[in-house]
PDB file of C-alpha atoms in Angstrom:
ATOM      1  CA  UNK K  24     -71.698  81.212  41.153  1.00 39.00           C
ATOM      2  CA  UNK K  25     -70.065  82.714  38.360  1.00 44.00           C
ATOM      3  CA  UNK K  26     -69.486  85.653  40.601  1.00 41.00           C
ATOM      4  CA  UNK K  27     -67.499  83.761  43.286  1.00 42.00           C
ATOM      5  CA  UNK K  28     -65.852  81.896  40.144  1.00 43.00           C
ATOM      6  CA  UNK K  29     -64.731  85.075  38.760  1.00 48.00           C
ATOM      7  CA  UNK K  30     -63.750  86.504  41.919  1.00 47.00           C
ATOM      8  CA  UNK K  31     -61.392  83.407  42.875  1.00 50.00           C
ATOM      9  CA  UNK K  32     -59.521  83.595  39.225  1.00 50.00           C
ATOM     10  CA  UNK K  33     -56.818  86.591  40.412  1.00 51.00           C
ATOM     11  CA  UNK K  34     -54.512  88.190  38.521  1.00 61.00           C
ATOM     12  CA  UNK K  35     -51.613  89.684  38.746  1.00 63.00           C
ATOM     13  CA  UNK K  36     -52.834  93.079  38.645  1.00 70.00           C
ATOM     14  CA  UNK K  37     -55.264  92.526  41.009  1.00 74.00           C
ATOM     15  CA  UNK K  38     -53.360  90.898  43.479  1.00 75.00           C
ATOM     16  CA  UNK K  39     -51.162  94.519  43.714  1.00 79.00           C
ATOM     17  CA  UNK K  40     -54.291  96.435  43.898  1.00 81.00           C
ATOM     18  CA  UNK K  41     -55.425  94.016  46.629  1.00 82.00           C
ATOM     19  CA  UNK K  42     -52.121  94.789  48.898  1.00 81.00           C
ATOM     20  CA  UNK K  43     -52.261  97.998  48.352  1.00 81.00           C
ATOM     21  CA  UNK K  44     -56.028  98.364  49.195  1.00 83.00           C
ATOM     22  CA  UNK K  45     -54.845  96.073  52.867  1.00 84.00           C
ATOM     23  CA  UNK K  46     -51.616  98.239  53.268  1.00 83.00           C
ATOM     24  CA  UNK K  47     -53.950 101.349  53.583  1.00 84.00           C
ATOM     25  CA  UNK K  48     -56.256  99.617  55.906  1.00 88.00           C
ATOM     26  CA  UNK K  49     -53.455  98.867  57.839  1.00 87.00           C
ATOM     27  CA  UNK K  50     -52.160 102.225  58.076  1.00 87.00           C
ATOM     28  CA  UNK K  51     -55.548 103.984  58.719  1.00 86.00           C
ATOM     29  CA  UNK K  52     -56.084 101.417  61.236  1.00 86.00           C
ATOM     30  CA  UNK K  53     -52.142 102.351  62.998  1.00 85.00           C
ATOM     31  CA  UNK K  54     -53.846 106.406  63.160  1.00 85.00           C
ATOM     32  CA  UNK K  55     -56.926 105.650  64.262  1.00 86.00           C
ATOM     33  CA  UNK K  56     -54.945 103.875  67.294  1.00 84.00           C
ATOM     34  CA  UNK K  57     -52.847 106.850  67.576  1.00 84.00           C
ATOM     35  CA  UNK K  58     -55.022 109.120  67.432  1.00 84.00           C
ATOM     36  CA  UNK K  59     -57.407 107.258  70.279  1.00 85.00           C
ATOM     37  CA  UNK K  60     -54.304 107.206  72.441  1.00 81.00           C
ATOM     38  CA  UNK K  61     -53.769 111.180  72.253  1.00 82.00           C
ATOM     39  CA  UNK K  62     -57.935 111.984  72.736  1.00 81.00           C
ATOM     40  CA  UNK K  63     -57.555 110.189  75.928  1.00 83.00           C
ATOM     41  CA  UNK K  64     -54.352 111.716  76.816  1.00 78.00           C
ATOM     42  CA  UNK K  65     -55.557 115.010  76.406  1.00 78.00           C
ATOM     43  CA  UNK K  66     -58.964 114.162  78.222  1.00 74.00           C
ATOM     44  CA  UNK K  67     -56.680 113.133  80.822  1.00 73.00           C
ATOM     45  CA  UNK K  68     -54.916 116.385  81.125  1.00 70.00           C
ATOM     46  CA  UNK K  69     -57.323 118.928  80.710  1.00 64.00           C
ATOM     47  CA  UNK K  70     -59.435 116.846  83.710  1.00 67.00           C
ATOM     48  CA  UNK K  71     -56.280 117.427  85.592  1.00 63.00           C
ATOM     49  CA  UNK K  72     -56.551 120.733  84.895  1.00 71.00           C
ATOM     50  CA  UNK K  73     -60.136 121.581  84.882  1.00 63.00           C
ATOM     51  CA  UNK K  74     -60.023 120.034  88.586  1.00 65.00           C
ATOM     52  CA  UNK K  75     -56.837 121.785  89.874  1.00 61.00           C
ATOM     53  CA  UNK K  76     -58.291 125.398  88.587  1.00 60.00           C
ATOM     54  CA  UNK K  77     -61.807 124.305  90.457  1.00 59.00           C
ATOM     55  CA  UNK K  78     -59.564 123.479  94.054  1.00 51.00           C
ATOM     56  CA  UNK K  79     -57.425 126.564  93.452  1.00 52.00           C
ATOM     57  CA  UNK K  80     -61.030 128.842  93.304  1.00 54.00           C
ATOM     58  CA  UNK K  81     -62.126 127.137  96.554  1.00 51.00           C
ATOM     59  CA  UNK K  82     -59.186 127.525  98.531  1.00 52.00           C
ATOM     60  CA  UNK K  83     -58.300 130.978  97.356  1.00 51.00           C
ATOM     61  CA  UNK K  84     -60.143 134.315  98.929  1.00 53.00           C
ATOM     62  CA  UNK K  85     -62.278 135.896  96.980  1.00 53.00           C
ATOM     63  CA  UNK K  86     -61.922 138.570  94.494  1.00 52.00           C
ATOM     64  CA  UNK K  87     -62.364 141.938  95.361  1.00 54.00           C
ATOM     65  CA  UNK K  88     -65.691 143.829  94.048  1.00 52.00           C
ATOM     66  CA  UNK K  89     -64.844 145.610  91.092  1.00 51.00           C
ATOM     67  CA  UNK K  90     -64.584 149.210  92.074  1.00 51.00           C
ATOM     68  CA  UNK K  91     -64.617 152.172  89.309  1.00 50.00           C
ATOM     69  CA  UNK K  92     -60.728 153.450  88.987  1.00 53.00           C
ATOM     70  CA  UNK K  93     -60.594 157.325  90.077  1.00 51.00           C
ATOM     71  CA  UNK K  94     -59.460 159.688  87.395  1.00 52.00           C
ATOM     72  CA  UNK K  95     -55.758 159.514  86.892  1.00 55.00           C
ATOM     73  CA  UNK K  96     -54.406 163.086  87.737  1.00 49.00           C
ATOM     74  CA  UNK K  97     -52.458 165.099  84.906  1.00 49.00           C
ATOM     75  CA  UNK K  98     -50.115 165.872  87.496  1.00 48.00           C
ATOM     76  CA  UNK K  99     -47.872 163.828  89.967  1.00 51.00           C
ATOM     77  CA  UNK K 100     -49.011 164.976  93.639  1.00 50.00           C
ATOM     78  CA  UNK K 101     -46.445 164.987  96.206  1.00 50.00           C
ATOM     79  CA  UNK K 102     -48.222 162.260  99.955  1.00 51.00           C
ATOM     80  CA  UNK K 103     -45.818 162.856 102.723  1.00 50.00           C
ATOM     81  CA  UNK K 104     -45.179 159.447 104.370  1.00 53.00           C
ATOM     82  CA  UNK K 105     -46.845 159.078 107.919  1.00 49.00           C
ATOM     83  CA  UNK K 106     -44.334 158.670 110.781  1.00 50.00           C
ATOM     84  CA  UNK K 107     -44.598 158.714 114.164  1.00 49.00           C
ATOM     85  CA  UNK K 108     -41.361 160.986 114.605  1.00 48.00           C
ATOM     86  CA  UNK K 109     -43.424 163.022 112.223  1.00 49.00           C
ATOM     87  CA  UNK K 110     -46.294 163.186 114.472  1.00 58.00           C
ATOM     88  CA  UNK K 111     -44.315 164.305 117.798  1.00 61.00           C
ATOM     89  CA  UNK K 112     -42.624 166.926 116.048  1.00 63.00           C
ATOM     90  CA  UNK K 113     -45.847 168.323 114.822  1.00 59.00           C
ATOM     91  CA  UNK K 114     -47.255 168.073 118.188  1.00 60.00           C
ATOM     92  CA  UNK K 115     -44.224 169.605 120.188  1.00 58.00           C
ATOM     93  CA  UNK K 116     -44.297 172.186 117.060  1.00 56.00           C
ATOM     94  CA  UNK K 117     -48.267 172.646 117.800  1.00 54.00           C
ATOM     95  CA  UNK K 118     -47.300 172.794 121.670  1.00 52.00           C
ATOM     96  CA  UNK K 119     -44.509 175.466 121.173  1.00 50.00           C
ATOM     97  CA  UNK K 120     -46.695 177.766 119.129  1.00 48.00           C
ATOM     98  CA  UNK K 121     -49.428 177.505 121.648  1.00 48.00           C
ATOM     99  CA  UNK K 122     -47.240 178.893 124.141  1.00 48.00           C
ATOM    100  CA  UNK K 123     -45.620 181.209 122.790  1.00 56.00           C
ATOM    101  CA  UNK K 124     -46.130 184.672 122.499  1.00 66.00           C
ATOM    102  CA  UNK K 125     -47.877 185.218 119.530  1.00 74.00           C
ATOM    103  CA  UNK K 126     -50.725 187.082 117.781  1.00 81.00           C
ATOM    104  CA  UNK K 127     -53.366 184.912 117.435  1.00 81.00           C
ATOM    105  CA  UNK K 128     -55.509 186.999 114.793  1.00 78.00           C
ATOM    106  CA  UNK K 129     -59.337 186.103 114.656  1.00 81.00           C
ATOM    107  CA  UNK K 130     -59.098 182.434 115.527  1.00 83.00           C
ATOM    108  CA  UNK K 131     -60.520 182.403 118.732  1.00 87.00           C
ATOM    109  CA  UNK K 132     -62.179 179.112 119.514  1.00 86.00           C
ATOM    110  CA  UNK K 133     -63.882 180.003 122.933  1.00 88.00           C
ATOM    111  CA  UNK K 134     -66.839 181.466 122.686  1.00 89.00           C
ATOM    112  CA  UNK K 135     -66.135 183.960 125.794  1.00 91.00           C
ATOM    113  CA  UNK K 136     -62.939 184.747 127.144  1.00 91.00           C
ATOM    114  CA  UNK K 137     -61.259 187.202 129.084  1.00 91.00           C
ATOM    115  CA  UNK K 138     -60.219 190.681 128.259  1.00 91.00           C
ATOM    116  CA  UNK K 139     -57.472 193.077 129.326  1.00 90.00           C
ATOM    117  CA  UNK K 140     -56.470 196.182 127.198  1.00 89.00           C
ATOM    118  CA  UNK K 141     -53.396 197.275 125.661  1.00 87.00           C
ATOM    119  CA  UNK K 142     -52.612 199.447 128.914  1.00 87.00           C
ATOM    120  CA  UNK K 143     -53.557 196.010 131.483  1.00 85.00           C
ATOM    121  CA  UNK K 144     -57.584 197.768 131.995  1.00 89.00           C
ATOM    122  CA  UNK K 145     -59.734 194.997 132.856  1.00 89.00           C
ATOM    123  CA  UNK K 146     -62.434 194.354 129.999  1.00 89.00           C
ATOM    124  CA  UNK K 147     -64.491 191.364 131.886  1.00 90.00           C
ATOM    125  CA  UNK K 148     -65.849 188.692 130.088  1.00 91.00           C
ATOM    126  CA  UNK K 149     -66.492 189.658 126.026  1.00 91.00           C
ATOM    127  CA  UNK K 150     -67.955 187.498 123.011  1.00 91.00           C
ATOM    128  CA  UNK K 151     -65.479 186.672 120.763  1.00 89.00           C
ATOM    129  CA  UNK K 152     -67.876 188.758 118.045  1.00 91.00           C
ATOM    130  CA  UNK K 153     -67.442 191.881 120.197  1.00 91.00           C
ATOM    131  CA  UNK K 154     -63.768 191.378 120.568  1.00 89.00           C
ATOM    132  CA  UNK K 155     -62.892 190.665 117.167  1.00 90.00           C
ATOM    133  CA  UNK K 156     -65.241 193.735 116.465  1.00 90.00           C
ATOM    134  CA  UNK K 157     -63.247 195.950 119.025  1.00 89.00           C
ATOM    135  CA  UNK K 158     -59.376 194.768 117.292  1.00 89.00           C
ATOM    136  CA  UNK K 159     -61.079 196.482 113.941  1.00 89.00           C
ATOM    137  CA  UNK K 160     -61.913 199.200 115.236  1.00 89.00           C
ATOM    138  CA  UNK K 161     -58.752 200.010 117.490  1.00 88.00           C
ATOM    139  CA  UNK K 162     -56.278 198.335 114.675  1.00 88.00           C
ATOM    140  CA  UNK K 163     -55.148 195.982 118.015  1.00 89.00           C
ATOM    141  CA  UNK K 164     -53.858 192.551 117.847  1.00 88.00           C
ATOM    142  CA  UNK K 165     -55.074 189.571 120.825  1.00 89.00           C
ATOM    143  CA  UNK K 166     -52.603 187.707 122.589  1.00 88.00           C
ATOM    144  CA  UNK K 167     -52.590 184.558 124.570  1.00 87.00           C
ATOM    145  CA  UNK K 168     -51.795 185.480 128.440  1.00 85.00           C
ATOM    146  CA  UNK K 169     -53.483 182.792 130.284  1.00 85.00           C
ATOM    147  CA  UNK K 170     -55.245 179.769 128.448  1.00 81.00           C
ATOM    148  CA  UNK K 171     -55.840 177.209 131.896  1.00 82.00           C
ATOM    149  CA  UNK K 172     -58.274 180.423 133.537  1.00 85.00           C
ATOM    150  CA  UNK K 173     -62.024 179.626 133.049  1.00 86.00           C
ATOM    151  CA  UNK K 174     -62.870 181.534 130.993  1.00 87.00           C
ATOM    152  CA  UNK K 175     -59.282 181.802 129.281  1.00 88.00           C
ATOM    153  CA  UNK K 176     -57.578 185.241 129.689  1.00 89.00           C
ATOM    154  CA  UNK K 177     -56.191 187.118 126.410  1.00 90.00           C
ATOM    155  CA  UNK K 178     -55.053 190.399 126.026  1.00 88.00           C
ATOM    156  CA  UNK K 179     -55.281 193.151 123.440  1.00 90.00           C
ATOM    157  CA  UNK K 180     -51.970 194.438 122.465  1.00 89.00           C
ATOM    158  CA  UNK K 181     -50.390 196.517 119.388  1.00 89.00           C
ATOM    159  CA  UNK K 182     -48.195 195.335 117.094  1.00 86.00           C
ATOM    160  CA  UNK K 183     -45.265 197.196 119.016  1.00 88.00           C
ATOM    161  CA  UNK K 184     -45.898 196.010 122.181  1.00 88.00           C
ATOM    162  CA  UNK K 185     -45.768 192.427 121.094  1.00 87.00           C
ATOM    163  CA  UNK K 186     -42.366 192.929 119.625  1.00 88.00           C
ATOM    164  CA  UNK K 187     -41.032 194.847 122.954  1.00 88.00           C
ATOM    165  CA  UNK K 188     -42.523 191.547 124.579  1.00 86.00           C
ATOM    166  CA  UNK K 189     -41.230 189.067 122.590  1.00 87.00           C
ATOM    167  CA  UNK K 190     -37.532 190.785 122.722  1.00 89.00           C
ATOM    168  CA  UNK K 191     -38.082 190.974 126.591  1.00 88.00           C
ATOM    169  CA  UNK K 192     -38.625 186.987 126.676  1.00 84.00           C
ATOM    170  CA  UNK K 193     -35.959 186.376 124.497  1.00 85.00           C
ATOM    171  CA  UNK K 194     -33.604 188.537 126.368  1.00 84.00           C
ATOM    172  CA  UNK K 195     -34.667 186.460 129.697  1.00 80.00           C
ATOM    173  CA  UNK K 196     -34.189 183.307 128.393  1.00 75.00           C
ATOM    174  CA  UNK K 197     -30.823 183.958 127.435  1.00 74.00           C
ATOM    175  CA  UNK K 198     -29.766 185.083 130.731  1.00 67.00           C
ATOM    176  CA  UNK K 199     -31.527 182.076 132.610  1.00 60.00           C
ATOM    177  CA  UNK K 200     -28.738 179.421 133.122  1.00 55.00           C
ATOM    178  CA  UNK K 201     -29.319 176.260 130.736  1.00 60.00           C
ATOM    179  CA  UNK K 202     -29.468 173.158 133.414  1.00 58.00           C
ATOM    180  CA  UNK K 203     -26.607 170.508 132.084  1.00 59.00           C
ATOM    181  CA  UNK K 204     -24.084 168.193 133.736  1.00 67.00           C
ATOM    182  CA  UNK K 205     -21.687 170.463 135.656  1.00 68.00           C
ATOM    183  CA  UNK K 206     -17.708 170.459 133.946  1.00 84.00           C
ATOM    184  CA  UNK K 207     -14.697 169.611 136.027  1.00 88.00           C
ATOM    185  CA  UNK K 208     -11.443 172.080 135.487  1.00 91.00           C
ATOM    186  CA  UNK K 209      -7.848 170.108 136.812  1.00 92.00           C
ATOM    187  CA  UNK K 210      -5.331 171.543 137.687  1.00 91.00           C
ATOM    188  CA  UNK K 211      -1.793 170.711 138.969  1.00 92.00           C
ATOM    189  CA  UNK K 212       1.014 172.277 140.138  1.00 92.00           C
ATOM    190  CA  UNK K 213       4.307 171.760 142.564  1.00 91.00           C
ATOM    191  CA  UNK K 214       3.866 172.682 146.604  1.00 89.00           C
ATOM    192  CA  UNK K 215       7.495 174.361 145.491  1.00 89.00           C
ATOM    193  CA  UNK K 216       5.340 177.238 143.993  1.00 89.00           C
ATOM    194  CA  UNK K 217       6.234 180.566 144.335  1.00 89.00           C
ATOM    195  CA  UNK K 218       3.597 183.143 145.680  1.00 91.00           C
ATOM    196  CA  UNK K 219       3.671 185.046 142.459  1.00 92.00           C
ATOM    197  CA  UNK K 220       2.820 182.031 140.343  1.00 92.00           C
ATOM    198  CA  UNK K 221       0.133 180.814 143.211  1.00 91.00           C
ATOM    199  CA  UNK K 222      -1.587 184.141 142.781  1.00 92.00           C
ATOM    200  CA  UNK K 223      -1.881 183.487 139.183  1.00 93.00           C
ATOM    201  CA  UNK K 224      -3.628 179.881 139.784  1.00 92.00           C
ATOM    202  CA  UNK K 225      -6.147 181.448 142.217  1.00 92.00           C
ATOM    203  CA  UNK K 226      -7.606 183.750 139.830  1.00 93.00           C
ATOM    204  CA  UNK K 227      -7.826 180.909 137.096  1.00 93.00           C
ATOM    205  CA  UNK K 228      -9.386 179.035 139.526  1.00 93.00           C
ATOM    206  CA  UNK K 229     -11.774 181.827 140.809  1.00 91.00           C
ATOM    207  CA  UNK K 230     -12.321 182.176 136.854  1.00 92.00           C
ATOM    208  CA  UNK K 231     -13.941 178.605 136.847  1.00 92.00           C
ATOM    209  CA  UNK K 232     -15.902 179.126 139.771  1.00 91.00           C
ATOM    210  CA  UNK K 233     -17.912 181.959 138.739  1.00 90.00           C
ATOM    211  CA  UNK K 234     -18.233 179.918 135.603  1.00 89.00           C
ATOM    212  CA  UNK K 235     -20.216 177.391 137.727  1.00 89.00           C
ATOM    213  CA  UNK K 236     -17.342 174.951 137.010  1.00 91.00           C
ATOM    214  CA  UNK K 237     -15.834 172.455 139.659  1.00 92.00           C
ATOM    215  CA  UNK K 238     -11.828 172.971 139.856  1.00 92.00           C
ATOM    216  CA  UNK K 239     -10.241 169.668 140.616  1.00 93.00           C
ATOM    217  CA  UNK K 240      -6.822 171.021 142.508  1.00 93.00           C
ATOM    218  CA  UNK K 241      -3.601 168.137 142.684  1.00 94.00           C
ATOM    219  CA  UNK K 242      -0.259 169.517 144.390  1.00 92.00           C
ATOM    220  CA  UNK K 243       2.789 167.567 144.302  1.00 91.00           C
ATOM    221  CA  UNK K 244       4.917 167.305 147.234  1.00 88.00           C
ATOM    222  CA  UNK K 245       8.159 168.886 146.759  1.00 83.00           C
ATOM    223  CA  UNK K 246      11.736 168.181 146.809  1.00 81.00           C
ATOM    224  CA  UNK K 247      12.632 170.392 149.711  1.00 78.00           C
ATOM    225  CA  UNK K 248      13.345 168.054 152.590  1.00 67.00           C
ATOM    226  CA  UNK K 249      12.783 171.175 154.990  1.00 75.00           C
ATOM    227  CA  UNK K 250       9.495 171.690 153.827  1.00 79.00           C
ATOM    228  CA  UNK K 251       6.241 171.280 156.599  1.00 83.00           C
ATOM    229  CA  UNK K 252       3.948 168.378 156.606  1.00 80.00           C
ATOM    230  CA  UNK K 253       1.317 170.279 156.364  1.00 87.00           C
ATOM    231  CA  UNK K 254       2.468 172.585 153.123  1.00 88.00           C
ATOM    232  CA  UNK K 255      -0.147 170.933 150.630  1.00 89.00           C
ATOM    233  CA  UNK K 256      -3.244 170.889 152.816  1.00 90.00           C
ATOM    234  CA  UNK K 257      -2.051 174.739 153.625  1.00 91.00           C
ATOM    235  CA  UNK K 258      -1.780 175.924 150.177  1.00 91.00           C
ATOM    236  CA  UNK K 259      -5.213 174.131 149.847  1.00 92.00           C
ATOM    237  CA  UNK K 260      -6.894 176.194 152.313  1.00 91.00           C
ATOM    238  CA  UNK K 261      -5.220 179.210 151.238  1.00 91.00           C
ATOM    239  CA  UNK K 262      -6.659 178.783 147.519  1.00 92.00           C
ATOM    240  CA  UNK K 263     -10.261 178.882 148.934  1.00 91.00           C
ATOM    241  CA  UNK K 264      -9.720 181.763 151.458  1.00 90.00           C
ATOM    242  CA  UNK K 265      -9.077 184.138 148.430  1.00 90.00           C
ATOM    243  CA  UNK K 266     -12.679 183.404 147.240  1.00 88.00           C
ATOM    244  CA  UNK K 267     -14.608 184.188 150.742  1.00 83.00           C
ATOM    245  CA  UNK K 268     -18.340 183.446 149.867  1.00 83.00           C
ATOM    246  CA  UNK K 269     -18.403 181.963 146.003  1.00 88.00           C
ATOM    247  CA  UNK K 270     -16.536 178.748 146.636  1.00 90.00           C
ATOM    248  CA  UNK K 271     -16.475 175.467 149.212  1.00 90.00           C
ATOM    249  CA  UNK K 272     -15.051 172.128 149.297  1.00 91.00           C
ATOM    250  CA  UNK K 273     -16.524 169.297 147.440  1.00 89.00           C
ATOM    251  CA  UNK K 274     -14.056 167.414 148.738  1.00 89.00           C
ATOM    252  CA  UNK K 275     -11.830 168.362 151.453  1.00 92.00           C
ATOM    253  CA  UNK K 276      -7.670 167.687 151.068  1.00 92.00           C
ATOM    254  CA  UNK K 277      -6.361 164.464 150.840  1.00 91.00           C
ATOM    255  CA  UNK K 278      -3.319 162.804 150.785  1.00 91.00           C
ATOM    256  CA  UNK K 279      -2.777 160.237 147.105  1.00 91.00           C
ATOM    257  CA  UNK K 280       0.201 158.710 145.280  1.00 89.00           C
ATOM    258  CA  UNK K 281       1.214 156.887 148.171  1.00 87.00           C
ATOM    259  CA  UNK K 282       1.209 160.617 150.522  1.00 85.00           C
ATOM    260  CA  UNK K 283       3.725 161.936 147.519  1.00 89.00           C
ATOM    261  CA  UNK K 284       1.094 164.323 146.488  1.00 91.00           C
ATOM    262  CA  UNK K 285      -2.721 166.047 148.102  1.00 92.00           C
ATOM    263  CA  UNK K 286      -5.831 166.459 145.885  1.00 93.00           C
ATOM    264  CA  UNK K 287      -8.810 168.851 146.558  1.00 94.00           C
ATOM    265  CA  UNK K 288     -12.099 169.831 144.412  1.00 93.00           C
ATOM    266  CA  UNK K 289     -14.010 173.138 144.621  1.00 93.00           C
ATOM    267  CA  UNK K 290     -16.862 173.613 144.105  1.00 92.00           C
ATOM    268  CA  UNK K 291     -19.173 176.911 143.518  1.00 91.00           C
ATOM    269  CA  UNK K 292     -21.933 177.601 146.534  1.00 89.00           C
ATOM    270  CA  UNK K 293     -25.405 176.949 145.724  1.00 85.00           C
ATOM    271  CA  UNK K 294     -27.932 179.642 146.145  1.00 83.00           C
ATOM    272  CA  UNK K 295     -29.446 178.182 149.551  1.00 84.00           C
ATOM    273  CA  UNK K 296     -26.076 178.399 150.763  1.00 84.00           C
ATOM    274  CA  UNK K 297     -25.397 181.738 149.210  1.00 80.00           C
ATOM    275  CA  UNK K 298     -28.703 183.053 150.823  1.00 80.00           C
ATOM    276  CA  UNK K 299     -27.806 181.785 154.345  1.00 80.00           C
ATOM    277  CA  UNK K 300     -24.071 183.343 154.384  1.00 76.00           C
ATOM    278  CA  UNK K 301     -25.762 186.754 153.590  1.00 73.00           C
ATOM    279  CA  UNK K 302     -28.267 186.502 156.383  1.00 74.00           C
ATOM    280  CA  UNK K 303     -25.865 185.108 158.957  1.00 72.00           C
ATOM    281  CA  UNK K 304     -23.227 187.750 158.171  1.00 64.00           C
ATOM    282  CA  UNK K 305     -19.505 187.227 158.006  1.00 58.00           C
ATOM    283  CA  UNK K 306     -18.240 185.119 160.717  1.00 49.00           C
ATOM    284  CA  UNK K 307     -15.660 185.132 163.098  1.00 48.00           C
ATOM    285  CA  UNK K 308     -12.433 183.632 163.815  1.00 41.00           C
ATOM    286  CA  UNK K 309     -10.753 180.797 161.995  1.00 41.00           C
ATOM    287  CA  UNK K 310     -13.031 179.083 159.906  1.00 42.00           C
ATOM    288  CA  UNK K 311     -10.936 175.919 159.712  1.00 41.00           C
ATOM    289  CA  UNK K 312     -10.625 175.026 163.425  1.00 39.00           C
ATOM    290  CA  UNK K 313     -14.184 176.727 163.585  1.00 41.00           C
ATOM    291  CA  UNK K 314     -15.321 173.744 160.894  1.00 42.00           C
ATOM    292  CA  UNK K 315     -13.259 170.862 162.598  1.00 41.00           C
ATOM    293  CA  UNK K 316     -14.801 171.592 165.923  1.00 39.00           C
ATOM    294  CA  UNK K 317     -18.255 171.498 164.456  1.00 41.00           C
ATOM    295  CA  UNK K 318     -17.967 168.106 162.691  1.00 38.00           C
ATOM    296  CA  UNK K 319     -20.609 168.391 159.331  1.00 38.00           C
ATOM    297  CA  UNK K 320     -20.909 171.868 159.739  1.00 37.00           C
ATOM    298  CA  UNK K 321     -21.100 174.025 156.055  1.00 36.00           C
ATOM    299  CA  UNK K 322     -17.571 173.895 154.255  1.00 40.00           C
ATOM    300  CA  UNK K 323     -18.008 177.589 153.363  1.00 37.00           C
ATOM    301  CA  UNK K 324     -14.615 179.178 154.224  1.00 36.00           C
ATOM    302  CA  UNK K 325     -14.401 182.986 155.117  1.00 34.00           C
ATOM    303  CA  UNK K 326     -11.981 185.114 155.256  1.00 31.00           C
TER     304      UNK K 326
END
């Protein structure tokens, strides 16, 4: 009792301590709040997290197996980049070697093949042992002749004769004519001419046609009112009769520009039709009536 008496009997001093002591309590009480809200916010977040790292793992594809990293090199090396330009140039490359004339050394990759000698002899059938045995001994080189024969043919050849050879084919395929669209020469000129000057023309033209060129021809009618009908188309067929057997018409004479002027193309023969002028001989008579009377016959003028 004396306790509770003592303990109701404040004083001024205690009475400070006492709202100090329920100011703290207070304040403590404000943090603990405070810090109750931020545990559960962070709870909160790193669930969120936690849960959006375990989705991410399920729907993602797994990670490869760990596999032991070569060596780094000490020095860069230089991968050529695949390309399928790159691949038919090394095949048409690969096909161009295999056909052409070429010492092949000892890579023969038949087991037997076919023989001939540097002088065209007929060796037979040979192991590819015995005839790399017999270029040693006769310091020959082997050659590629016929690779689609069963067994493939080859041929042993010295190291001058495969030069002559190779000159030879060069030489041949230079003189072969290269196959391309065939040109068109024009060329146009008064029916006024004078013979001098129409001379001149025919040999330009016969120029082009040994050329294999097609000359397209265009004369102008002239002023001359005493001039023939027939002048153009004349001077037309004149032109071709100075180049008997080389030259025919493409297309035959015609009148454009309203009749004020005739066109013509030559062209050179082909070799059929060169062939079948030797064999029938020169002909007869006037080819033009000999042509018109014929209807379709060859346009191969004589003279």
């Amino acid at each position: 009792m004396r306790v509770i008496a003592e303990a109701g009997k404040t004083e001024p001093g205690q009475v400070e301590e006492w709202n100090s002591v329920q100011h703290r309590l207070t304040m403590a009480a404000l943090f603990l709040k405070r810090l109750t809200f931020q545990t559960i916010r962070t709870e909160t977040s790193c669930t969120a997290r936690c849960l959006g790292e375990r989705v991410g793992q399920k729907t993602s594809p797994a990670p490869p197996h760990p596999v032991a990293s070569a060596p780094r090199p000490s020095c860069l090396i230089h991968a050529k980049a695949f390309s399928t330009e790159d691949t038919q140039e090394e095949r048409k490359k690969k096909k161009k070697d295999e056909t052409a004339f070429s010492n092949i050394g000892r890579k023969i990759h038949e087991r037997i093949i076919h023989v001939l000698d540097e002088q065209g002899n007929d060796l037979g059938h040979m192991h590819r042992a015995n005839v790399i045995r017999l270029m040693a001994e006769r310091d020959l080189r082997l050659v590629r002749r016929d690779p689609g024969a069963e067994p493939p043919q080859y041929q042993l050849l010295t190291g001058a004769q495969i030069h002559q050879e190779r000159l030879r084919l060069r030489e041949a395929g230079r003189a072969e004519p290269k196959p391309g669209p065939t040109l068109t020469k024009e060329l146009t000129f008064s029916s006024n001419i004078g013979q001098h000057d129409l001379d001149t023309k025919s040999k330009q033209i016969q120029q082009w046609i040994e050329k294999k060129y097609k000359v397209q021809i265009t004369i102008k009618k002239g002023r001359n009112a005493e001039e023939p009908e027939n002048k153009m188309e004349e001077l037309c067929n004149q032109i071709l009769q100075t180049m008997p057997g080389i030259a025919t018409f493409s297309s035959r004479p015609q009148l454009i520009r309203g009749g004020k002027a005739m066109m013509c193309v030559l062209r050179p023969l082909s070799r059929k039709e060169e062939a079948n002028r030797a064999a029938q001989g020169p002909p007869r008579g006037d080819p033009l009536s000999r042509e018109d009377g014929n209807h379709g016959a060859s346009d191969v003028l004589h003279q």
